[in-house]
C-alpha cells in the first residue's frame, strides 16, 4: 500500500517528498541532540556533520588530520567536546589547559586505558589481562600492581643518572659500528629505509644483545615494520587476522621469536633494563609467551620514534646546505681529535646537547612538526577542569599535540614552516654564519607535546635525545648526500592521514645518493669513542 493511500486528504505532498521531509526532520533532530551539552559548564560542543557517528567516521577515514583540522578551524576554543556514540571526547587545544589536565592526574588518568590498548595491540590473553588490571593506579601505601611497578622502574632507570649514561653509551657505540660499516653507493637509496635499517639493527642489539631475534633472523626486520604500519587496524580489533593481516602476522612472528629468545635465557645477554622488565613480569605471574609480547612493545618504543625523528632531522639538514654546514661545524667543534692514549677521537653526548644549539634546535623543530600525537586520559569521576569546564565521568580527554603545535599564537605566523630559529636566541649575528647561539625555552612548558607531559611524560625522552643526536652527529660527520635525480633534496609532507601513534612518516620516499666523506674528522668518526 502506498503512502498516498494512507495520508489524509489534506496532505499536499507526494510520497517521495514526504519521505524526504521525514529524513531531513530526523537529521535536524539528531543534529540538535548531538549539539546539546550534558551540563551547562561542559566545553562547547562541535556537532558532527553526520549525527551521532560523524566524528568517529572522520577519525577513522582521515586519521589524526580530522581532529587537527577541527582544532585549527575552532582556534578560539581552548577545549571543545566531540559527541561520539555512548560517550564524549574532550579535545584540549590550549597549553594552559593541557597543564591543568596534567595536574589532575588522579582524576584524569592514562593508566586505565593502558590495558585496553595493550590487549588489542599485543594480543594478550585473558589471564595476563587479569593480572595487568590489578591495582592499576595505587595511591601511596596501597598494594602495587604490574603496571605501577614496571612504570616506576622504567622512569627511574631512564631518568638522569648512571644507568641512562651507560645505556646511552652502549647505544651510541652500536650505532657507530653500524653506520661506519655503510659504504658509498652509486645507487638510489630511500633515506627513510636506510635510517630504519640502521636504527632497527642497532637498537635490537644494544637492548637485547648480540643474539637478539632480528640478528638471528634478519627477515624479522620487515615483520617489525609491518607490525608498526598496521597499529591503527590492530587497535580497531575487528577480526585483526583479516583486517590487519600483515600487522597481525608480523606481530605473531616477532612474538614467537621473542618467546624462543626468552626460553633460551638469551635476555640475560641483553641490557639490564630488559632483564629487569622480564623479572618484574615473571614476579607478577605473567607466562613467558605473554612476556615475549610485552617485550615487543619495548622494542617498538626503542625503534620507531628514533627512526622517524632521525629521518626528519637528516632530510632537513641535507636539504639546506647552509644549515648542514652550521650543524657540522658545531659537531666538529666538540669532537676531540685522537690522542696518544688509544688513537681514537672522542665525543661526549652531553656536548651535543649542551654545546650544539643549532643541532638541538633542528631536533626540537622536527619533533614539533612531526608530532601530532595525543595525550589521552580517562575521566575517572566528574571533574571541573581549571574550575571552569565540566568533564563527564568515563569520557575521554585528549590533549591535541597536532593542534597545539600548529597554533600560530604560540609559534609565530610561520608555524607551518620548518624554522629551527624559533628555538634559538641568537647573539652577535646569525648562528648559521658564525654567530653565537643558545637555546630558546621561552614557550609555555606544556606547548611542546612531542613527549607528552605530566605523569605520562615519556620516560625515555632523555635517552631518545641522546640516541638521536649521536646518530645524526655520526652521519653528518661521515657522509654527504645529494638527490638521486639531480636538483636539490626536497622535503616531503608528513603523512597525517593515519593514526598519529608516533612521529609521522613522510608522504613519499626521499631518494638520495649517499657518499662517504674522506676528510680527517670523517675517518676518525668511524671509530670514535663516546665518553661521559
XYZ file of C-alpha atoms in Angstrom:
532
model
C 0.000 0.000 0.000
C 1.436 3.405 -0.991
C 1.895 6.231 1.496
C -0.513 8.324 -0.556
C -3.268 5.811 0.234
C -2.655 6.290 3.982
C -2.164 10.063 4.036
C -5.129 12.275 4.917
C -6.825 14.049 2.011
C -5.440 17.452 3.093
C -1.789 16.275 2.894
C -0.341 18.227 -0.052
C 2.897 16.248 -0.716
C 3.716 13.156 -2.706
C 5.091 10.036 -1.039
C 8.686 10.785 -2.177
C 8.534 14.362 -0.945
C 7.098 13.194 2.363
C 9.935 10.685 2.818
C 12.497 13.415 2.071
C 10.851 15.752 4.584
C 10.952 12.961 7.174
C 14.660 12.295 6.582
C 15.516 15.996 6.839
C 13.433 16.325 10.013
C 15.162 13.336 11.598
C 18.551 14.752 10.588
C 17.877 18.082 12.292
C 16.524 16.378 15.402
C 19.617 14.148 15.595
C 21.870 17.138 14.892
C 20.259 19.120 17.713
C 20.617 16.192 20.095
C 24.285 15.841 19.093
C 24.832 19.541 19.805
C 23.389 19.539 23.311
C 25.549 19.890 26.395
C 25.061 17.386 29.197
C 25.969 20.144 31.657
C 25.930 23.926 31.133
C 29.617 24.061 32.078
C 30.658 21.418 29.543
C 33.101 22.687 26.879
C 31.492 23.923 23.650
C 30.088 21.053 21.611
C 31.069 20.620 17.968
C 28.274 18.614 16.398
C 29.272 16.005 13.790
C 28.241 16.595 10.185
C 26.668 13.132 10.254
C 24.736 12.977 13.531
C 25.970 10.573 16.234
C 28.643 8.773 14.193
C 30.211 11.629 12.181
C 33.228 12.221 14.406
C 34.034 8.529 14.639
C 33.853 8.216 10.857
C 36.021 11.308 10.430
C 38.730 9.937 12.709
C 38.583 6.525 11.029
C 38.821 7.942 7.492
C 41.140 10.934 7.984
C 43.258 9.808 10.924
C 44.923 12.493 13.015
C 44.198 15.132 10.383
C 40.499 15.132 11.344
C 40.870 16.437 14.905
C 43.750 18.696 13.930
C 41.596 20.392 11.294
C 38.715 20.762 13.760
C 41.052 22.419 16.227
C 42.523 24.784 13.640
C 39.048 25.785 12.411
C 37.966 26.459 16.000
C 41.098 28.203 17.267
C 39.043 30.369 19.581
C 38.107 27.278 21.628
C 40.745 26.185 24.166
C 38.767 22.992 24.730
C 35.785 21.507 22.923
C 33.519 18.478 23.073
C 33.092 15.811 20.406
C 29.961 13.716 20.994
C 30.533 10.088 19.981
C 28.273 7.052 20.403
C 27.850 6.394 24.114
C 30.479 8.895 25.279
C 32.253 12.210 24.821
C 35.777 13.154 23.755
C 37.097 16.411 25.178
C 39.805 17.937 22.960
C 42.230 20.243 24.779
C 43.963 22.667 22.404
C 45.497 25.187 24.798
C 48.795 24.757 26.710
C 47.497 26.215 29.978
C 44.554 23.801 29.973
C 46.896 20.980 28.968
C 48.890 21.766 32.107
C 45.658 21.684 34.141
C 44.887 18.224 32.748
C 48.375 17.069 33.675
C 47.996 18.355 37.243
C 44.727 16.428 37.707
C 46.365 13.033 37.179
C 44.399 11.275 39.946
C 41.088 12.094 38.243
C 42.236 12.320 34.621
C 44.396 9.237 34.167
C 46.009 7.417 31.269
C 46.631 4.274 33.310
C 43.120 2.726 32.964
C 43.470 2.984 29.171
C 46.766 1.067 29.010
C 45.309 -2.454 29.463
C 42.750 -1.963 26.699
C 45.383 -0.674 24.267
C 47.986 -3.341 25.049
C 45.442 -6.139 24.867
C 44.493 -5.147 21.332
C 47.925 -4.219 20.016
C 49.898 -7.068 21.565
C 47.221 -9.768 21.520
C 47.499 -10.538 25.230
C 45.449 -13.400 26.706
C 42.708 -13.144 29.347
C 44.862 -14.418 32.228
C 47.533 -11.819 31.535
C 44.936 -9.064 31.298
C 43.524 -10.036 34.677
C 46.989 -9.563 36.197
C 47.527 -6.305 34.316
C 44.272 -4.753 35.552
C 45.101 -5.330 39.237
C 45.987 -2.255 41.314
C 46.383 -0.101 38.230
C 46.709 3.299 39.870
C 47.601 2.749 43.539
C 47.747 5.615 45.997
C 50.779 5.845 48.291
C 50.771 2.871 50.654
C 48.331 0.800 48.582
C 49.218 -2.570 47.064
C 51.011 -2.168 43.764
C 50.236 -3.966 40.517
C 52.331 -4.894 37.495
C 51.828 -1.617 35.621
C 52.761 0.517 38.617
C 55.943 -1.492 39.208
C 57.075 -1.582 35.574
C 56.352 2.119 35.011
C 58.185 3.216 38.138
C 61.198 1.104 37.214
C 61.406 2.476 33.669
C 61.030 6.079 34.849
C 63.731 5.580 37.469
C 66.211 3.750 35.230
C 65.821 6.064 32.232
C 65.904 9.247 34.282
C 69.174 11.207 34.593
C 71.754 9.027 36.294
C 74.382 6.333 35.866
C 72.206 3.843 34.021
C 70.978 6.408 31.497
C 74.611 7.233 30.776
C 75.546 3.554 30.457
C 72.697 2.751 28.075
C 73.303 5.902 26.015
C 76.965 4.997 25.540
C 76.029 1.419 24.585
C 73.516 2.708 22.032
C 75.925 5.245 20.551
C 78.639 2.613 20.212
C 76.351 0.151 18.427
C 75.121 2.876 16.066
C 78.716 3.931 15.405
C 79.608 0.408 14.288
C 76.541 0.026 12.072
C 76.969 3.443 10.453
C 80.732 3.012 9.944
C 80.039 -0.197 8.009
C 77.951 1.692 5.431
C 79.754 2.231 2.161
C 79.216 4.836 -0.534
C 76.679 3.825 -3.140
C 76.024 4.996 -6.667
C 72.532 3.516 -6.437
C 69.491 5.469 -5.320
C 68.726 4.946 -1.632
C 65.444 5.563 0.162
C 66.644 7.664 3.098
C 63.913 6.509 5.483
C 64.600 2.842 4.698
C 68.327 3.437 5.220
C 67.709 5.007 8.634
C 65.154 2.334 9.536
C 67.622 -0.466 8.970
C 70.431 1.146 10.938
C 68.225 2.082 13.896
C 66.396 -1.268 13.953
C 69.536 -3.408 13.902
C 71.495 -1.325 16.390
C 68.558 -0.902 18.809
C 67.799 -4.613 18.845
C 71.448 -5.303 19.613
C 72.031 -2.819 22.431
C 68.701 -3.678 24.095
C 68.510 -7.444 23.520
C 72.123 -8.450 22.945
C 74.044 -9.942 20.011
C 71.690 -12.935 19.739
C 68.502 -10.885 19.584
C 65.737 -12.216 17.315
C 66.415 -9.737 14.488
C 70.125 -10.584 14.456
C 69.285 -14.313 14.363
C 66.611 -13.874 11.672
C 67.022 -10.634 9.652
C 63.661 -11.251 7.930
C 62.028 -10.165 11.183
C 63.076 -6.593 10.427
C 60.395 -6.303 7.743
C 57.924 -8.104 10.042
C 58.567 -5.413 12.655
C 57.688 -2.609 10.246
C 54.603 -4.495 9.054
C 53.519 -4.558 12.693
C 54.188 -0.836 13.104
C 52.339 0.214 9.967
C 49.213 -1.696 10.975
C 48.876 -0.485 14.567
C 45.752 1.540 13.827
C 43.990 -1.507 12.407
C 45.118 -3.661 15.343
C 43.657 -1.065 17.712
C 40.298 -1.337 15.941
C 40.424 -5.052 16.833
C 37.839 -6.133 14.268
C 38.968 -9.600 13.115
C 42.602 -8.401 13.110
C 43.914 -11.561 11.425
C 41.854 -10.464 8.405
C 41.556 -6.656 8.599
C 45.146 -6.128 9.787
C 46.693 -9.204 8.204
C 50.279 -8.006 7.677
C 50.486 -6.313 11.070
C 48.956 -9.360 12.754
C 51.349 -11.750 11.057
C 54.314 -9.501 11.827
C 53.322 -9.363 15.482
C 52.927 -13.134 15.723
C 56.300 -13.789 14.068
C 58.093 -11.384 16.391
C 56.274 -12.680 19.473
C 57.215 -16.262 18.624
C 60.847 -15.287 18.069
C 60.982 -13.348 21.343
C 59.430 -16.338 23.131
C 62.206 -18.572 21.826
C 64.746 -15.935 22.852
C 63.371 -15.903 26.405
C 63.120 -19.697 26.626
C 66.831 -19.896 25.819
C 67.616 -17.335 28.525
C 69.203 -15.013 25.981
C 67.698 -11.935 27.641
C 70.466 -12.347 30.224
C 72.897 -11.272 27.476
C 70.821 -8.157 26.795
C 70.597 -4.818 28.568
C 69.981 -4.548 32.301
C 66.650 -2.805 31.752
C 65.325 -5.675 29.617
C 66.430 -8.189 32.238
C 64.639 -6.195 34.938
C 61.463 -5.890 32.857
C 61.345 -9.658 32.375
C 61.922 -10.228 36.097
C 59.059 -7.892 37.078
C 56.628 -9.553 34.650
C 57.503 -13.036 35.926
C 57.222 -11.905 39.564
C 53.664 -10.743 38.851
C 52.718 -14.101 37.344
C 52.995 -13.434 33.635
C 53.517 -16.521 31.486
C 56.591 -16.464 29.248
C 54.635 -16.172 25.937
C 52.931 -13.046 27.319
C 56.281 -11.621 28.463
C 57.517 -12.054 24.889
C 54.590 -9.964 23.622
C 55.258 -7.298 26.255
C 58.884 -7.092 25.154
C 57.713 -6.430 21.604
C 56.197 -3.211 22.944
C 59.554 -2.186 24.440
C 61.386 -2.963 21.202
C 58.774 -0.845 19.414
C 59.335 2.037 21.851
C 63.066 1.869 21.251
C 62.945 1.849 17.466
C 60.051 3.712 15.905
C 60.254 7.312 17.129
C 64.046 7.269 16.949
C 63.802 6.218 13.299
C 61.298 8.797 12.089
C 62.781 11.629 14.159
C 66.256 10.913 12.794
C 64.910 10.791 9.236
C 63.287 14.227 9.519
C 66.425 15.774 11.015
C 68.642 14.358 8.265
C 66.344 15.298 5.396
C 66.016 18.879 6.649
C 69.772 19.182 7.153
C 70.765 17.792 3.757
C 68.053 19.843 2.035
C 69.658 23.047 3.372
C 73.438 23.246 2.766
C 73.880 26.316 4.986
C 72.088 24.676 7.881
C 74.050 21.454 7.364
C 77.297 23.413 7.404
C 76.344 25.176 10.659
C 75.476 21.892 12.369
C 78.557 20.111 11.053
C 80.781 22.909 12.390
C 79.115 22.655 15.806
C 79.752 18.907 15.963
C 83.317 19.229 14.721
C 83.960 21.836 17.417
C 83.102 19.347 20.198
C 84.828 16.392 18.528
C 88.083 15.650 20.355
C 90.872 14.656 17.971
C 92.709 11.357 18.581
C 95.417 11.469 21.206
C 98.287 9.196 22.091
C 96.183 7.220 24.578
C 94.353 4.913 22.148
C 94.394 6.697 18.815
C 90.648 7.321 18.871
C 88.710 10.534 18.633
C 86.247 11.236 21.450
C 82.734 12.613 21.547
C 80.641 13.445 24.590
C 76.887 13.036 24.108
C 76.414 15.794 26.688
C 78.329 18.175 24.394
C 75.875 17.501 21.585
C 73.036 18.588 23.867
C 74.725 21.444 25.668
C 77.131 22.914 23.114
C 75.412 22.364 19.749
C 72.389 24.707 19.966
C 71.610 24.703 16.239
C 71.593 20.889 16.179
C 69.266 20.815 19.202
C 67.024 23.472 17.614
C 66.697 21.343 14.467
C 65.880 18.338 16.655
C 63.145 20.223 18.524
C 61.663 21.775 15.390
C 61.484 18.385 13.658
C 59.664 16.950 16.675
C 57.245 19.896 16.708
C 56.375 19.495 13.050
C 56.324 15.703 13.056
C 54.442 15.036 16.274
C 50.643 15.165 16.037
C 50.210 12.705 18.902
C 47.506 12.886 21.563
C 47.974 12.660 25.302
C 44.901 10.669 26.276
C 43.215 10.425 29.688
C 40.116 8.731 31.078
C 37.845 10.838 33.278
C 37.565 8.671 36.405
C 34.930 10.876 38.046
C 33.044 14.054 37.179
C 35.592 16.857 37.176
C 35.660 20.630 36.749
C 38.789 21.356 34.702
C 40.523 24.599 35.738
C 37.412 25.329 37.837
C 35.569 26.104 34.611
C 34.909 23.182 32.262
C 32.782 20.189 33.258
C 34.149 16.795 32.230
C 31.825 13.783 32.488
C 32.874 10.563 34.208
C 34.025 7.821 31.783
C 34.563 10.321 28.968
C 37.971 10.689 27.300
C 40.243 13.744 27.346
C 42.771 14.209 24.567
C 45.459 16.902 24.612
C 45.799 17.514 20.882
C 49.501 17.873 20.188
C 48.925 18.461 16.481
C 46.606 21.399 17.179
C 48.919 22.987 19.754
C 51.966 22.515 17.510
C 50.089 24.277 14.684
C 48.986 27.298 16.751
C 50.461 30.483 15.278
C 49.735 32.344 18.520
C 52.379 30.167 20.183
C 54.891 29.522 17.409
C 54.505 32.516 15.083
C 52.974 33.190 11.686
C 55.345 30.712 10.023
C 54.009 27.889 12.194
C 53.592 25.526 9.215
C 57.189 26.070 8.055
C 60.393 24.424 9.196
C 62.230 27.118 11.127
C 64.629 25.913 13.842
C 65.496 29.541 14.649
C 62.314 29.699 16.722
C 64.188 27.544 19.255
C 67.268 29.783 19.264
C 68.203 33.003 20.978
C 70.768 34.491 18.598
C 73.575 36.727 19.705
C 76.360 38.507 17.835
C 74.923 37.799 14.402
C 73.220 34.810 12.857
C 74.004 31.396 14.382
C 74.352 29.833 10.966
C 77.006 32.378 9.946
C 79.457 32.073 12.785
C 77.480 33.995 15.380
C 76.807 32.640 18.833
C 73.514 30.966 19.634
C 71.804 29.485 22.640
C 68.646 27.508 23.148
C 65.343 29.355 23.459
C 62.983 27.885 26.075
C 60.534 30.774 26.242
C 57.470 28.793 25.125
C 54.806 27.570 27.549
C 56.184 24.328 29.043
C 53.042 22.419 28.011
C 53.134 23.691 24.408
C 55.811 21.252 23.233
C 53.952 17.930 23.113
C 56.418 15.555 21.431
C 56.970 13.645 24.688
C 53.570 14.204 26.273
C 53.527 15.775 29.708
C 52.721 15.447 33.379
C 52.562 11.966 34.882
C 52.746 10.391 31.417
C 55.772 12.390 30.249
C 57.752 9.912 28.147
C 60.256 8.146 30.440
C 62.615 7.604 27.517
C 62.865 11.252 26.439
C 66.389 11.766 27.801
C 67.640 8.561 26.225
C 65.873 9.295 22.927
C 67.562 12.678 22.650
C 70.982 11.171 23.400
C 70.472 8.406 20.854
C 69.105 10.596 18.064
C 71.712 13.336 18.414
C 74.519 10.755 18.446
C 73.139 9.100 15.305
C 72.783 12.413 13.477
C 76.289 13.500 14.517
C 77.804 10.266 13.186
C 76.040 10.613 9.834
C 76.763 14.323 9.422
C 80.476 13.819 10.109
C 80.848 10.813 7.808
C 78.504 11.252 4.845
C 77.384 13.582 2.094
C 74.017 13.173 0.391
C 72.549 14.514 -2.808
C 69.263 13.877 -4.596
C 69.250 10.770 -6.769
C 67.696 12.599 -9.716
C 69.604 15.873 -9.562
C 68.486 19.261 -8.379
C 68.107 19.643 -4.612
C 66.681 17.418 -1.920
C 63.008 18.212 -1.461
C 61.426 17.777 1.972
C 58.129 15.870 1.622
C 54.951 16.480 3.570
C 54.228 14.253 6.532
C 51.532 11.605 6.191
C 48.938 12.894 8.662
C 46.100 10.724 7.343
C 46.988 7.887 9.743
C 46.504 7.425 13.462
C 49.329 9.517 14.998
C 50.742 6.921 17.400
C 54.292 8.215 16.870
C 56.277 10.775 14.867
C 54.670 10.785 11.436
C 56.396 9.355 8.373
C 56.723 11.194 5.024
C 54.043 11.022 2.370
C 56.603 9.803 -0.180
C 60.156 8.394 -0.262
C 63.225 10.640 -0.386
C 65.699 9.090 -2.817
C 69.332 10.107 -2.301
C 72.870 9.169 -3.269
C 74.985 8.634 -0.142
C 78.759 9.038 -0.286
C 81.445 8.773 2.351
C 83.414 11.835 3.356
C 87.159 11.224 3.464
C 88.467 14.142 5.495
C 90.362 13.516 8.717
C 87.384 14.036 11.052
C 85.184 11.735 8.959
C 87.777 8.965 9.139
C 88.219 9.451 12.877
C 84.446 9.403 13.417
C 84.254 5.812 12.167
C 85.765 4.526 15.392
C 85.034 7.469 17.684
C 84.844 6.675 21.377
C 81.737 8.005 23.096
C 82.508 9.152 26.613
C 80.702 10.625 29.616
